[in-house]
Amino acid sequence: MSISNLIVHEIQKNEGERKAVLIARPSENPIDDQAEVLSAQVTSLFNRSGMSTGRFANPQGSDEGAQLPSLLMTYFKENAFTDFSGFTKVCAADFLKYLEPVEEAGGGLLWFNHFELHGTHFLYIVMLKRKQGIGLGSDLSLSQVEQIEMEKLHMSLRINLSAWQSGDEGRYISFRLGRAPKFESDYFTQFIGCDEPKVTAKETRKLVDLTSAFCQAEGFPAKQANEFKKLVSEQCQAKAQDNEPLAMKDIAAQVESRFSVEQANKFLEIADSDSFKMEKEMFVEKAALKKLTRISGSTRALTLSFDSDLLGESVVFDADSGTLTIKDLPKTLLKQLQSMSN
């Protein structure tokens, strides 16, 4: 990741009050070792689970509604900001308009970071908070110091500027709201001007169900279905690792190469049906992929989970009686059971 521009502004606002004050930094922060470290920490936190995605409701900008797309149209030209400091100051002032009416909300630090990764330009806008910590002086004395809280992100967004500028119809905005209460998530999404935000985990679960529905519609035997699900899972994992969106046509291409053109078209038909209405591109969340390759269930007294490719092999299901027969038990479990039977 190559950082092009970086600046931090402060918004001072007490919870329970409406008045907010913008303390704008006059010029960009230097891109030094501290900036690189903080940027890496922000990226690591951002890429954790719980992301949502979307696009601008009005990507060309307008006089009404969210001003962020209009500001980008004005300041971002040919993969560079004409005046990054000026852009962020106007953007932060616009953020205040959405923040001030919400009495319950507090202020914080607005972090703006324009960077390039693999030839693609991105913009982070992140709300960071301060916290009290303990410092150790040169004489080994203890004192209270103010730090940036980096255990979690409160509100944050990342815009794929290259995709937005090219007129891409995909979901080029990713954002995290952490555990922010609804009043905060509402004003933040209004500030972004995001159209129909999608929760990544929910969309990934839809993809899991779509894959199962396709296998069932084609009448795949268990082994063939498990192999295909594993292939989809691996493709999703690779995209998630690179923080790139997964395209439905990429999965359809896998269907075509392994089966036929007709079946690839069938997959896309099911994906576009009223039951799923999948986006052409989507970001995936690793944790939500488990059901592609694992079968699990639990009650208050029992938890059972195993790889789906074991079904029909060391795990046998009898549909008539609704029972599972498990062979090749783990050695530790087998020893426990044998000792209890003696």
CSV table of N, CA, C and O in Angstrom, one decimal, residues 247-290:
chain,number,residue,atom,x,y,z
A,247,ALA,N,-17.2,-11.8,-8.4
A,247,ALA,CA,-18.2,-11.6,-9.4
A,247,ALA,C,-18.9,-12.9,-9.6
A,247,ALA,O,-18.3,-14.0,-9.7
A,248,MET,N,-20.2,-12.8,-9.8
A,248,MET,CA,-21.0,-14.0,-10.1
A,248,MET,C,-20.6,-14.7,-11.4
A,248,MET,O,-20.6,-15.9,-11.5
A,249,LYS,N,-20.1,-13.9,-12.3
A,249,LYS,CA,-19.7,-14.5,-13.6
A,249,LYS,C,-18.4,-15.3,-13.4
A,249,LYS,O,-18.2,-16.2,-14.2
A,250,ASP,N,-17.6,-15.0,-12.4
A,250,ASP,CA,-16.4,-15.8,-12.1
A,250,ASP,C,-16.8,-17.2,-11.6
A,250,ASP,O,-16.2,-18.2,-12.0
A,251,ILE,N,-17.9,-17.3,-10.8
A,251,ILE,CA,-18.3,-18.6,-10.4
A,251,ILE,C,-19.0,-19.3,-11.5
A,251,ILE,O,-18.8,-20.5,-11.7
A,252,ALA,N,-19.7,-18.6,-12.4
A,252,ALA,CA,-20.4,-19.2,-13.5
A,252,ALA,C,-19.3,-19.8,-14.5
A,252,ALA,O,-19.5,-20.8,-15.1
A,253,ALA,N,-18.1,-19.1,-14.6
A,253,ALA,CA,-17.0,-19.6,-15.4
A,253,ALA,C,-16.5,-20.9,-14.9
A,253,ALA,O,-16.2,-21.8,-15.7
A,254,GLN,N,-16.5,-21.1,-13.5
A,254,GLN,CA,-16.1,-22.3,-12.9
A,254,GLN,C,-17.1,-23.4,-13.3
A,254,GLN,O,-16.7,-24.6,-13.5
A,255,VAL,N,-18.4,-23.1,-13.2
A,255,VAL,CA,-19.4,-24.0,-13.6
A,255,VAL,C,-19.3,-24.5,-15.0
A,255,VAL,O,-19.4,-25.7,-15.3
A,256,GLU,N,-19.0,-23.5,-15.9
A,256,GLU,CA,-18.9,-23.8,-17.3
A,256,GLU,C,-17.7,-24.8,-17.6
A,256,GLU,O,-17.8,-25.7,-18.4
A,257,SER,N,-16.6,-24.5,-16.9
A,257,SER,CA,-15.4,-25.3,-17.1
A,257,SER,C,-15.5,-26.7,-16.6
A,257,SER,O,-14.9,-27.6,-17.1
A,258,ARG,N,-16.3,-26.9,-15.5
A,258,ARG,CA,-16.4,-28.2,-14.9
A,258,ARG,C,-17.6,-28.9,-15.4
A,258,ARG,O,-17.6,-30.2,-15.4
A,259,PHE,N,-18.6,-28.2,-15.9
A,259,PHE,CA,-19.9,-28.9,-16.3
A,259,PHE,C,-20.2,-28.5,-17.8
A,259,PHE,O,-19.8,-29.1,-18.7
A,260,SER,N,-21.0,-27.4,-17.9
A,260,SER,CA,-21.4,-27.0,-19.3
A,260,SER,C,-21.8,-25.6,-19.3
A,260,SER,O,-22.1,-25.0,-18.3
A,261,VAL,N,-22.0,-25.0,-20.5
A,261,VAL,CA,-22.4,-23.6,-20.7
A,261,VAL,C,-23.9,-23.5,-20.2
A,261,VAL,O,-24.2,-22.5,-19.5
A,262,GLU,N,-24.7,-24.5,-20.5
A,262,GLU,CA,-26.1,-24.5,-20.0
A,262,GLU,C,-26.2,-24.4,-18.5
A,262,GLU,O,-27.0,-23.7,-18.0
A,263,GLN,N,-25.3,-25.2,-17.8
A,263,GLN,CA,-25.4,-25.2,-16.3
A,263,GLN,C,-24.9,-23.9,-15.8
A,263,GLN,O,-25.3,-23.4,-14.7
A,264,ALA,N,-23.9,-23.3,-16.5
A,264,ALA,CA,-23.4,-21.9,-16.1
A,264,ALA,C,-24.5,-20.9,-16.2
A,264,ALA,O,-24.7,-20.1,-15.3
A,265,ASN,N,-25.3,-21.0,-17.3
A,265,ASN,CA,-26.4,-20.1,-17.4
A,265,ASN,C,-27.5,-20.3,-16.4
A,265,ASN,O,-28.1,-19.4,-15.9
A,266,LYS,N,-27.6,-21.6,-16.0
A,266,LYS,CA,-28.6,-22.0,-15.0
A,266,LYS,C,-28.2,-21.4,-13.6
A,266,LYS,O,-29.1,-20.9,-12.9
A,267,PHE,N,-26.9,-21.4,-13.3
A,267,PHE,CA,-26.4,-20.8,-12.1
A,267,PHE,C,-26.7,-19.3,-12.0
A,267,PHE,O,-27.2,-18.8,-11.0
A,268,LEU,N,-26.4,-18.6,-13.1
A,268,LEU,CA,-26.7,-17.2,-13.2
A,268,LEU,C,-28.2,-16.9,-13.1
A,268,LEU,O,-28.7,-15.9,-12.5
A,269,GLU,N,-29.0,-17.8,-13.7
A,269,GLU,CA,-30.5,-17.6,-13.7
A,269,GLU,C,-31.0,-17.7,-12.2
A,269,GLU,O,-31.8,-16.9,-11.8
A,270,ILE,N,-30.5,-18.7,-11.5
A,270,ILE,CA,-30.9,-18.9,-10.1
A,270,ILE,C,-30.4,-17.7,-9.2
A,270,ILE,O,-31.1,-17.2,-8.4
A,271,ALA,N,-29.2,-17.2,-9.5
A,271,ALA,CA,-28.6,-16.1,-8.8
A,271,ALA,C,-29.5,-14.8,-9.0
A,271,ALA,O,-29.6,-14.0,-8.1
A,272,ASP,N,-30.1,-14.7,-10.2
A,272,ASP,CA,-30.8,-13.5,-10.5
A,272,ASP,C,-32.3,-13.6,-10.2
A,272,ASP,O,-33.1,-12.7,-10.3
A,273,SER,N,-32.7,-14.8,-9.7
A,273,SER,CA,-34.1,-15.1,-9.4
A,273,SER,C,-34.6,-14.3,-8.2
A,273,SER,O,-33.8,-13.7,-7.4
A,274,ASP,N,-35.9,-14.2,-8.0
A,274,ASP,CA,-36.5,-13.5,-6.9
A,274,ASP,C,-36.0,-14.1,-5.5
A,274,ASP,O,-36.0,-13.4,-4.5
A,275,SER,N,-35.7,-15.3,-5.5
A,275,SER,CA,-35.2,-16.0,-4.3
A,275,SER,C,-33.9,-15.5,-3.8
A,275,SER,O,-33.6,-15.5,-2.6
A,276,PHE,N,-33.1,-15.0,-4.7
A,276,PHE,CA,-31.7,-14.5,-4.3
A,276,PHE,C,-31.4,-13.1,-4.7
A,276,PHE,O,-30.9,-12.3,-3.9
A,277,LYS,N,-31.6,-12.7,-5.9
A,277,LYS,CA,-31.4,-11.4,-6.4
A,277,LYS,C,-29.9,-10.9,-6.0
A,277,LYS,O,-29.7,-9.9,-5.4
A,278,MET,N,-29.0,-11.8,-6.4
A,278,MET,CA,-27.6,-11.5,-6.1
A,278,MET,C,-27.0,-10.3,-6.9
A,278,MET,O,-27.4,-10.1,-8.0
A,279,GLU,N,-26.1,-9.5,-6.2
A,279,GLU,CA,-25.4,-8.5,-7.0
A,279,GLU,C,-24.5,-9.1,-8.0
A,279,GLU,O,-24.0,-10.3,-7.8
A,280,LYS,N,-24.1,-8.4,-9.0
A,280,LYS,CA,-23.2,-8.9,-10.0
A,280,LYS,C,-21.8,-9.1,-9.3
A,280,LYS,O,-21.0,-10.0,-9.7
A,281,GLU,N,-21.5,-8.2,-8.4
A,281,GLU,CA,-20.3,-8.3,-7.6
A,281,GLU,C,-20.6,-8.2,-6.1
A,281,GLU,O,-21.5,-7.4,-5.8
A,282,MET,N,-19.8,-8.8,-5.3
A,282,MET,CA,-20.1,-8.7,-3.9
A,282,MET,C,-18.8,-9.0,-3.1
A,282,MET,O,-17.9,-9.7,-3.6
A,283,PHE,N,-18.7,-8.4,-1.9
A,283,PHE,CA,-17.6,-8.8,-1.0
A,283,PHE,C,-18.0,-9.9,-0.1
A,283,PHE,O,-19.2,-10.0,0.2
A,284,VAL,N,-17.1,-10.8,0.2
A,284,VAL,CA,-17.4,-11.9,1.0
A,284,VAL,C,-16.8,-11.8,2.4
A,284,VAL,O,-15.8,-11.2,2.5
A,285,GLU,N,-17.4,-12.5,3.4
A,285,GLU,CA,-16.9,-12.5,4.7
A,285,GLU,C,-16.5,-14.0,5.0
A,285,GLU,O,-17.4,-14.9,4.9
A,286,LYS,N,-15.3,-14.2,5.4
A,286,LYS,CA,-14.8,-15.6,5.5
A,286,LYS,C,-15.6,-16.4,6.5
A,286,LYS,O,-15.9,-17.5,6.3
A,287,ALA,N,-15.9,-15.8,7.7
A,287,ALA,CA,-16.6,-16.5,8.7
A,287,ALA,C,-18.0,-17.1,8.2
A,287,ALA,O,-18.4,-18.1,8.7
A,288,ALA,N,-18.6,-16.4,7.3
A,288,ALA,CA,-19.9,-16.8,6.8
A,288,ALA,C,-19.8,-17.9,5.7
A,288,ALA,O,-20.9,-18.4,5.3
A,289,LEU,N,-18.6,-18.3,5.3
A,289,LEU,CA,-18.4,-19.3,4.3
A,289,LEU,C,-18.4,-20.7,4.9
A,289,LEU,O,-18.4,-21.7,4.1
A,290,LYS,N,-18.4,-20.8,6.2
A,290,LYS,CA,-18.2,-22.2,6.8
A,290,LYS,C,-19.2,-23.2,6.4
A,290,LYS,O,-18.9,-24.4,6.2
